[in-house]
Short mmCIF file of C-alpha atoms in Angstrom, two decimals:
data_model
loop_
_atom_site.label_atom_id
_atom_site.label_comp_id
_atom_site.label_asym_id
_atom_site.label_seq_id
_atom_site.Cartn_x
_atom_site.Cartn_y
_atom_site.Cartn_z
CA UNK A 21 -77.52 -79.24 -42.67
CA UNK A 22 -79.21 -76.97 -45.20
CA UNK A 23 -76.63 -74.90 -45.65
CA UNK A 24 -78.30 -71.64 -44.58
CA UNK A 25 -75.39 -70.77 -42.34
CA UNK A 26 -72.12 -70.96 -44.42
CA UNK A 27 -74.44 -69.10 -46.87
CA UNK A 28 -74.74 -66.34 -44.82
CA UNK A 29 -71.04 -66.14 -43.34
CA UNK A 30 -70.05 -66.18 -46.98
CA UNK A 31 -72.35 -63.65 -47.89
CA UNK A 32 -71.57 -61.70 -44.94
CA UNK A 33 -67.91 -62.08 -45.71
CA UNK A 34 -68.00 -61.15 -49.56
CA UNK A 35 -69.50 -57.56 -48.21
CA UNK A 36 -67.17 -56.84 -45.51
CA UNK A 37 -64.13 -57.17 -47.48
CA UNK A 38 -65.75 -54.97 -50.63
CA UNK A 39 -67.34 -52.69 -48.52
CA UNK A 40 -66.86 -52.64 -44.59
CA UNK A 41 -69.48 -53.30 -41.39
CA UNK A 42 -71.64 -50.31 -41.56
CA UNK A 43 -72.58 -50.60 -45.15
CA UNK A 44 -73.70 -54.08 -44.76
CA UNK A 45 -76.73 -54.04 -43.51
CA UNK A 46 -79.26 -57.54 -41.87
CA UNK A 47 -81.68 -56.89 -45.13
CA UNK A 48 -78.59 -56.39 -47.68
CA UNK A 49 -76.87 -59.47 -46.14
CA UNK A 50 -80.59 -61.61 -46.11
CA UNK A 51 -81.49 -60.53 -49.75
CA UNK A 52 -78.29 -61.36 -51.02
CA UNK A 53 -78.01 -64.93 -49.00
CA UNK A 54 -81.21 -65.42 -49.70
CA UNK A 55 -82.21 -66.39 -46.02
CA UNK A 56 -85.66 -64.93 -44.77
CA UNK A 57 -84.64 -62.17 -41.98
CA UNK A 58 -86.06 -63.84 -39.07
CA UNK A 59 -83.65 -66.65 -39.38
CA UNK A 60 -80.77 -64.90 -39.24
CA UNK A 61 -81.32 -64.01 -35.34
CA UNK A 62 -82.28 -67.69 -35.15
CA UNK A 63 -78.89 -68.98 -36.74
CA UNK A 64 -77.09 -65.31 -35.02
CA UNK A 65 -78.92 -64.35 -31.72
CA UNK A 66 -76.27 -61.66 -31.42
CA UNK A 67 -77.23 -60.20 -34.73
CA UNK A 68 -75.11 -58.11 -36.59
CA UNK A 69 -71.71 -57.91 -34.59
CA UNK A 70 -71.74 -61.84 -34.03
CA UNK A 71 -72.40 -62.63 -37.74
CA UNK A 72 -69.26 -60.30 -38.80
CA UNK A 73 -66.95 -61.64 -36.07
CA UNK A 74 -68.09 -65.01 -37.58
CA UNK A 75 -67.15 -64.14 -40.67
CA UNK A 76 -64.01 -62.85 -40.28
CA UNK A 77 -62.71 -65.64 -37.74
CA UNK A 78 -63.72 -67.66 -41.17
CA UNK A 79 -62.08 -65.32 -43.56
CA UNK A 80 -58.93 -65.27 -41.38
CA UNK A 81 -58.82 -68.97 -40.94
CA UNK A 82 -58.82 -69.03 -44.84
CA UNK A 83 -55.89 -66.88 -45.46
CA UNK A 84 -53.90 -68.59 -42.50
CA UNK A 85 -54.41 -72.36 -44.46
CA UNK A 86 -52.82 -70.29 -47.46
CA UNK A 87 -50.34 -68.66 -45.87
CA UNK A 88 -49.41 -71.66 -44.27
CA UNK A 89 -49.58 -73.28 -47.40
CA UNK A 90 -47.07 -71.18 -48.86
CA UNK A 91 -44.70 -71.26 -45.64
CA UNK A 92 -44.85 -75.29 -45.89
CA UNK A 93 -43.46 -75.10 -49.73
CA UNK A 94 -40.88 -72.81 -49.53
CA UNK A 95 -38.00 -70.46 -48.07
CA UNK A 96 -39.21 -67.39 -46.08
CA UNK A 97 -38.80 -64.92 -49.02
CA UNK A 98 -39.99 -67.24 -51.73
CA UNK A 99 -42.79 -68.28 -49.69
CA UNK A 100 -43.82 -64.29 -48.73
CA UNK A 101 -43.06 -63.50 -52.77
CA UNK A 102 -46.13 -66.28 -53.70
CA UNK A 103 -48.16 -65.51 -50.74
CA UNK A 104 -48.65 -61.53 -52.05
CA UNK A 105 -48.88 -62.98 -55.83
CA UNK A 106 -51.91 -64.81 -54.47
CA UNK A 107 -53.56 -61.19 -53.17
CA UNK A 108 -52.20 -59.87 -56.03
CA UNK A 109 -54.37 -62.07 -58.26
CA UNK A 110 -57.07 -61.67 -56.21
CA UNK A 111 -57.31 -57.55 -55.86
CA UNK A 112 -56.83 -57.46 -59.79
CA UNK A 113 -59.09 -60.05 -60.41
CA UNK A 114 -61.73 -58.50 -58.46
CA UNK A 115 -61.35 -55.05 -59.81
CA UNK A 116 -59.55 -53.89 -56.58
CA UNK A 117 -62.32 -54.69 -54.21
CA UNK A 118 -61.23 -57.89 -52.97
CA UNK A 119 -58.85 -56.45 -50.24
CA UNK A 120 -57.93 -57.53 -46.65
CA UNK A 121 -61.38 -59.29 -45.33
CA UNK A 122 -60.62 -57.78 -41.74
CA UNK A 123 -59.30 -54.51 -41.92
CA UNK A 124 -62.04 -52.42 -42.91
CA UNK A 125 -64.48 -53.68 -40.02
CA UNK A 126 -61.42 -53.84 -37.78
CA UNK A 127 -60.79 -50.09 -38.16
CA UNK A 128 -64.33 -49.28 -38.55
CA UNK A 129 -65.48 -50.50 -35.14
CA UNK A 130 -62.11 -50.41 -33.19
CA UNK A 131 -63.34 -48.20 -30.70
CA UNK A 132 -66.91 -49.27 -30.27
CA UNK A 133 -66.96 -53.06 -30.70
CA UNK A 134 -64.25 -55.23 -27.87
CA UNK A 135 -65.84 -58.48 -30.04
CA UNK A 136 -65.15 -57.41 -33.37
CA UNK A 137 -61.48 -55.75 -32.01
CA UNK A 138 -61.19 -58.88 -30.69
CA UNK A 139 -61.72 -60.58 -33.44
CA UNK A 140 -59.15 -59.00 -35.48
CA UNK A 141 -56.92 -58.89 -33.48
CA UNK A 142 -56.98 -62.83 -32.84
CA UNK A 143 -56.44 -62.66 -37.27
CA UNK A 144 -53.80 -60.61 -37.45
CA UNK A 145 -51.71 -61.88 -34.49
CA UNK A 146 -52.61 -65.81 -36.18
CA UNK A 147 -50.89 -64.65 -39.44
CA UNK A 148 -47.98 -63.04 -37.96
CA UNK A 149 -47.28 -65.65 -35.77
CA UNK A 150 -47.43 -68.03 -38.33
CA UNK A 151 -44.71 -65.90 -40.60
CA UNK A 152 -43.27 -65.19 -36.82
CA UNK A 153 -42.28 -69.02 -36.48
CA UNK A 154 -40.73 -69.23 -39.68
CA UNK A 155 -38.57 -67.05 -39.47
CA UNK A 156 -37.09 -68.26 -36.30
CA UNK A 157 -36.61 -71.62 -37.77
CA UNK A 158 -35.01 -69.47 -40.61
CA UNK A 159 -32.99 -67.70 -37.81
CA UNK A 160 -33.67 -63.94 -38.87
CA UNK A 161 -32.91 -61.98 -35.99
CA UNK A 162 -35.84 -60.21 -34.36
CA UNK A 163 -38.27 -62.67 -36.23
CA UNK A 164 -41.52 -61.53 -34.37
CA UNK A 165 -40.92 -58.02 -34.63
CA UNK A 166 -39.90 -58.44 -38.27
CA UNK A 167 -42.94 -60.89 -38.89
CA UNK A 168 -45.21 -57.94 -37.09
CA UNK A 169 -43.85 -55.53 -39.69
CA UNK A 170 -44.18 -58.06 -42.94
CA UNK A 171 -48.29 -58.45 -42.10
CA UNK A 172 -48.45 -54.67 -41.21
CA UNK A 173 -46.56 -54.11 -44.81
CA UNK A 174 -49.20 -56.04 -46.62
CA UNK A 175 -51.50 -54.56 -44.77
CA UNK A 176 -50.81 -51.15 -45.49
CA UNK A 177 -50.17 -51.86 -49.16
CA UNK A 178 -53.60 -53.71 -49.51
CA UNK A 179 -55.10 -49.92 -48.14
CA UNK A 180 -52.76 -47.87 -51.08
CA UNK A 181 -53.40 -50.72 -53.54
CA UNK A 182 -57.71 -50.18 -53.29
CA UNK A 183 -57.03 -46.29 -52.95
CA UNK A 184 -54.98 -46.37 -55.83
CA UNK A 185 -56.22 -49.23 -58.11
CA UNK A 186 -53.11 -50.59 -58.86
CA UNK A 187 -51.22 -53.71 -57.08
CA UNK A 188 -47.81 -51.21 -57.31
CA UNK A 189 -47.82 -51.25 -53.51
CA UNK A 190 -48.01 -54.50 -53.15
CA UNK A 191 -45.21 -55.26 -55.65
CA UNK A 192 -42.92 -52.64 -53.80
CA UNK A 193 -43.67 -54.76 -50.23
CA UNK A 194 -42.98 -57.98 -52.07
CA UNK A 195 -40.05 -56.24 -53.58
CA UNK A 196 -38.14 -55.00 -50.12
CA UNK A 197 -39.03 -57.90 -48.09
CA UNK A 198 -35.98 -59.90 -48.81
CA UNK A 199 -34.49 -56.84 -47.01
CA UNK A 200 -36.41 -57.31 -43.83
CA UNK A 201 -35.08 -61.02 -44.09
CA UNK A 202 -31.33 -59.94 -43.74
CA UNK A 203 -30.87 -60.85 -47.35
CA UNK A 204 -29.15 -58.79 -49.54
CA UNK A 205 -31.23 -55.67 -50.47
CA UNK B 17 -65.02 -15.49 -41.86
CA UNK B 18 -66.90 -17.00 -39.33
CA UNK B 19 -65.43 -20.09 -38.70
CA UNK B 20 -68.08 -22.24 -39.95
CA UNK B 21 -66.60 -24.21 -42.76
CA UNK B 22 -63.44 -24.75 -40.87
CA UNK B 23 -65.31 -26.49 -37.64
CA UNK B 24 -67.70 -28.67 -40.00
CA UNK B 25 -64.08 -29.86 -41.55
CA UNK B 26 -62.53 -29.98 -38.29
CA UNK B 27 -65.52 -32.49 -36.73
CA UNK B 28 -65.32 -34.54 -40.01
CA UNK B 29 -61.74 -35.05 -39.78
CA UNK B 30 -62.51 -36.53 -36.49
CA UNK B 31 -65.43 -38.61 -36.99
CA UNK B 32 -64.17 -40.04 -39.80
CA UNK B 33 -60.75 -40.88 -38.11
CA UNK B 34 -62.50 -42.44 -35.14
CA UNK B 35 -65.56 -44.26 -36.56
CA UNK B 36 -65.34 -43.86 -40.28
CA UNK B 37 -67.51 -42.11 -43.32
CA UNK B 38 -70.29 -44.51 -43.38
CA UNK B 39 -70.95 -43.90 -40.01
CA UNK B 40 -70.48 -40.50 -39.75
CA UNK B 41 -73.74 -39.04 -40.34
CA UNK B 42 -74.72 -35.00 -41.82
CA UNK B 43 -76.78 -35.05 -38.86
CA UNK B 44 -73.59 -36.17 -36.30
CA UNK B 45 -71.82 -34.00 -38.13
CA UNK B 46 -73.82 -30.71 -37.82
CA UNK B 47 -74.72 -31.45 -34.08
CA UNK B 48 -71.36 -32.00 -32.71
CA UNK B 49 -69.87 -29.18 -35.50
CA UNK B 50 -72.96 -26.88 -34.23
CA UNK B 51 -73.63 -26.15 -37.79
CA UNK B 52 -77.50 -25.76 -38.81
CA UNK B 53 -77.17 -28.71 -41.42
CA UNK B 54 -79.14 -26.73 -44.08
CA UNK B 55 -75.85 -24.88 -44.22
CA UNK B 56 -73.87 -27.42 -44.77
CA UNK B 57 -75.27 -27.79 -48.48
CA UNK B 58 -74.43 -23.96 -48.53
CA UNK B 59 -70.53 -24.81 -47.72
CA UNK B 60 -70.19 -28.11 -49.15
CA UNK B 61 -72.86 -28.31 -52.29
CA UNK B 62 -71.80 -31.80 -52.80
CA UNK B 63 -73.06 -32.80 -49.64
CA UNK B 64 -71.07 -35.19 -47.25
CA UNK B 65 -68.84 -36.90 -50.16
CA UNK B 66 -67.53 -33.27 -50.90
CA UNK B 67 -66.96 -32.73 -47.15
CA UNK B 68 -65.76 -35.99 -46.58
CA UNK B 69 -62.80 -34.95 -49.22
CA UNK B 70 -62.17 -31.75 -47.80
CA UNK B 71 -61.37 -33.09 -44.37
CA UNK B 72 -59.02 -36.17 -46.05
CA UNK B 73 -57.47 -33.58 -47.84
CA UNK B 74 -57.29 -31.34 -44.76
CA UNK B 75 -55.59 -33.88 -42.36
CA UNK B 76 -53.53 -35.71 -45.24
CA UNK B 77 -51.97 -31.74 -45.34
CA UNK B 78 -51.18 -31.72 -41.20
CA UNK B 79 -49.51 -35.09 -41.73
CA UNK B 80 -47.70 -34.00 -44.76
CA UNK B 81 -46.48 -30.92 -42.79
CA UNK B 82 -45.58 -33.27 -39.57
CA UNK B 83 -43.88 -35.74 -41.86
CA UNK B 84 -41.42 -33.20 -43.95
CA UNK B 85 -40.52 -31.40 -40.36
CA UNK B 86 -39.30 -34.34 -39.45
CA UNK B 87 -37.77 -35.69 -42.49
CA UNK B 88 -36.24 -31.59 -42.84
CA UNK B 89 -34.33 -31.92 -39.24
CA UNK B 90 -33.05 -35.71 -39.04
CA UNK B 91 -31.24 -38.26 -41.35
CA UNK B 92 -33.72 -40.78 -42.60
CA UNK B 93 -33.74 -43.11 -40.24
CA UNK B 94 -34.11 -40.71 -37.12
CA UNK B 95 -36.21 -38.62 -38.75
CA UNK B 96 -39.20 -41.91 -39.02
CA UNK B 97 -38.73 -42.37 -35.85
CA UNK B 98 -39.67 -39.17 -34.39
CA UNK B 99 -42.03 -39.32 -36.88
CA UNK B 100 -43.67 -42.62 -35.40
CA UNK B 101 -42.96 -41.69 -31.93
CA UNK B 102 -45.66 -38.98 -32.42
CA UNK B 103 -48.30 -41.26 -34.15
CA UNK B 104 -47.56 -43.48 -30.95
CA UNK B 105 -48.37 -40.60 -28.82
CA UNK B 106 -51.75 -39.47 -30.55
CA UNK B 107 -52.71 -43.16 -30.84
CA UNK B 108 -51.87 -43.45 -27.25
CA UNK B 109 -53.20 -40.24 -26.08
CA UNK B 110 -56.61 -40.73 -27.54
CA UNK B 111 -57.12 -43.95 -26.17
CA UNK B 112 -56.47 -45.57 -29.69
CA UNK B 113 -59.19 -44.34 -31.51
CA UNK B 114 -56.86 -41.27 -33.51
CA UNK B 115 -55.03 -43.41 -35.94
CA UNK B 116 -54.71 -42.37 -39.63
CA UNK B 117 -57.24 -39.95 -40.78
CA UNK B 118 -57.81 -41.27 -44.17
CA UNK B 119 -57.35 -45.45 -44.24
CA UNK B 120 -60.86 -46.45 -42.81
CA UNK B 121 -62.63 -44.30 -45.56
CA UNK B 122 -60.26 -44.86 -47.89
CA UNK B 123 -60.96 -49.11 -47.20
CA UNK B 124 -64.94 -48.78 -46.74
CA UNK B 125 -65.30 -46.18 -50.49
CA UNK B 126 -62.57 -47.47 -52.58
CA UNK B 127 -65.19 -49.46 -54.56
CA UNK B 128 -67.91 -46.99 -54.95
CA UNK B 129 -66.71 -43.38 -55.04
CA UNK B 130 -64.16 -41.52 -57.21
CA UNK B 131 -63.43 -38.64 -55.75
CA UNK B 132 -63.01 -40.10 -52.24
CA UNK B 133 -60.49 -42.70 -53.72
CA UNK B 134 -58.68 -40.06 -55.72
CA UNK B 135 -58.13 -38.14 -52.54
CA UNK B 136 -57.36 -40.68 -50.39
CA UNK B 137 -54.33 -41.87 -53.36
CA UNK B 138 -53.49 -38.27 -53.35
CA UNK B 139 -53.01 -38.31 -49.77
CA UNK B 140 -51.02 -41.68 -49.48
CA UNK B 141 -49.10 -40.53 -52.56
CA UNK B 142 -47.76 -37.51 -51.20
CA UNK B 143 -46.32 -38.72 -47.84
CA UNK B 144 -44.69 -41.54 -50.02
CA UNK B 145 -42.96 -38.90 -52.33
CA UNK B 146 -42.12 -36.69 -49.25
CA UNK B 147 -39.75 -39.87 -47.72
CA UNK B 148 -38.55 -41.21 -51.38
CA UNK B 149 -37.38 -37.83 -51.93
CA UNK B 150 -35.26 -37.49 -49.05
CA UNK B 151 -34.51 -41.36 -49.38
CA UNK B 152 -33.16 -40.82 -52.98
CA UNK B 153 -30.97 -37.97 -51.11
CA UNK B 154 -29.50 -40.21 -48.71
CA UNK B 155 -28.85 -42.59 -51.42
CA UNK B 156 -30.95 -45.45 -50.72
CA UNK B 157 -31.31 -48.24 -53.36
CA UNK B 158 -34.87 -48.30 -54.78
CA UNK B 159 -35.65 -45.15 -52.79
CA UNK B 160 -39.42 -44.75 -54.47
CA UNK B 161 -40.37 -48.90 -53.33
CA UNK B 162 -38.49 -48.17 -49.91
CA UNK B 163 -40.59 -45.20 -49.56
CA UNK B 164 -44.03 -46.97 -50.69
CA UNK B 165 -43.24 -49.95 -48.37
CA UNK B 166 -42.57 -47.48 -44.97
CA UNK B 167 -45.61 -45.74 -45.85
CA UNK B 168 -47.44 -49.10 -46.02
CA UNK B 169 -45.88 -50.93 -42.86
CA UNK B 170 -46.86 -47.56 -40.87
CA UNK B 171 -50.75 -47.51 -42.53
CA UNK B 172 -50.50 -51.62 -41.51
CA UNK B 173 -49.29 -51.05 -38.32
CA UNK B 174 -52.17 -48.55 -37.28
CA UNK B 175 -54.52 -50.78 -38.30
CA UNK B 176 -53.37 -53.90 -36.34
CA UNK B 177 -52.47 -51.33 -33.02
CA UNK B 178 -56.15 -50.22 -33.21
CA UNK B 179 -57.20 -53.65 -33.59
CA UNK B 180 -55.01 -55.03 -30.92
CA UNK B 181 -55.40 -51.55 -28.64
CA UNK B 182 -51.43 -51.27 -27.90
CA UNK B 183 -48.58 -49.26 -29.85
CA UNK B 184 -46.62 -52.89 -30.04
CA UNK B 185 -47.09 -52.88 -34.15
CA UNK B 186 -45.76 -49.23 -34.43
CA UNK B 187 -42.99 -50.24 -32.19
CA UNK B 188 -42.00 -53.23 -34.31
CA UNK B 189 -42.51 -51.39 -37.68
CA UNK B 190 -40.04 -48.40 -36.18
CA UNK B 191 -37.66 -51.13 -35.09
CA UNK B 192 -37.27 -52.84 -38.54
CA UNK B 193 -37.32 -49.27 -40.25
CA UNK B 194 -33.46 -48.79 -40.70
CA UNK B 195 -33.30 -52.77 -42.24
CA UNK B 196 -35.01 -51.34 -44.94
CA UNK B 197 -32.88 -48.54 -45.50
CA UNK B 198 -30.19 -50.41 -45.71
CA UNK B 199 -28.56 -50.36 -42.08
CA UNK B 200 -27.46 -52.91 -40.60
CA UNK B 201 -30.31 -54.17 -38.78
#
């Protein structure tokens, strides 16, 4: 293994998440993997569209181990309050560009990619079924619905937070999710 | 007047809702707007970035307009949920391609232009104030965060119903709307 591969799904997901499908183009995505352009159709014979759906399946399997991670540890609400420090760190630390790795290509190509739609979809239903489960086992009533509106929260917020350049979103989801829990507001 | 700055607005609006501003070409753009595009430079002398605001600005305006109608008529509560109930319907209607009309450019030029992030805050920002406003006259707790985290569960949700091609998300988010204003849930 040369390592030619991961190279490329890492560069591939680096410029998704700062800047979305369209803008990442094969000779943007070669030059910065360094990875001659021929090889990428050997390594991706669906070009393009199968290298980003790659990429996010691998992005979205990242943020599941951490979410998970965090789930493991601790209470529901505890566990949610670390999981959105840990974006938190992350959008500051990159200067708000490190966002949501899926959403961007997810709305982006929505209507004219059932792979990449796909694709997303499979993240986003993996994370709130993961929050989805604990909270069951935590017996808040209406857990999948509520777990469907925690990711959708953090979604949103991660869209106001890059707009804005400022994590205040995110600290106003993290602030009212205890509410969504049953706990006291 | 003649109309034409109004329909080259009009067709951004809806490219950029449906595929986004990266993809949404001057040359798209003047076709399907049936605009010669040396007159687009006339209208919009900062070319498709200027435009681009124009039309976020534009449809950020019909929302705002939608959202205090509702918001004017109905307690809190009742009035999001009409106020869902018609994003459902556009989403819906259009075959899930008409979701919010500023998140995907907002996501894909947060990192590389101002004025499109300025607008796209400005946009975001003013449906948040609309519901903390009448939040803070209903005398919810933490109106302002309330507000900030509706806003974000609803620009969440249209993002994952795209993705997953159903209204479920929107659904869920309305459903856990009055936990967050306190109600019991």
């Amino acid at each position: 293994v040369d390592g030619t591969r991961e190279r490329m799904i890492g560069t591939t997901t680096r410029l998704l998440r700062s800047q979305g499908y369209r803008a990442s183009g094969l000779n943007q995505i070669s030059a910065e993997a360094r990875v001659p352009k021929g090889s990428m159709y050997h390594h991706f014979p669906g070009g393009k569209e199968q290298l980003a759906a790659e990429a996010i399946a691998a992005s979205a399997a990242f943020v599941s181990a951490t979410l998970d991670d965090c789930l493991a540890r601790k209470e529901p609400a505890a566990a949610l309050d670390s999981f959105i420090d840990l974006l938190i760190d992350q959008l500051e630390g990159s200067g708000f560009v490190d966002g949501c790795p899926v959403a961007t290509t997810a709305l982006e190509t929505a209507a004219t990619s059932d792979l990449l739609a796909t694709t997303a979809d499979a993240a986003f239903t993996a994370w709130t079924r993961a929050i989805g489960e604990r909270l069951h086992t935590s017996r808040v009533p209406d857990a999948d619905g509520v777990a469907t509106a925690i990711v959708s929260a953090i979604e949103g917020a991660l869209v106001l937070a890059r707009a804005k350049r400022s994590a205040g979103p995110l600290r106003d989801v993290q602030r009212t999710i205890p509410k969504l829990l049953g706990a006291p507001g």
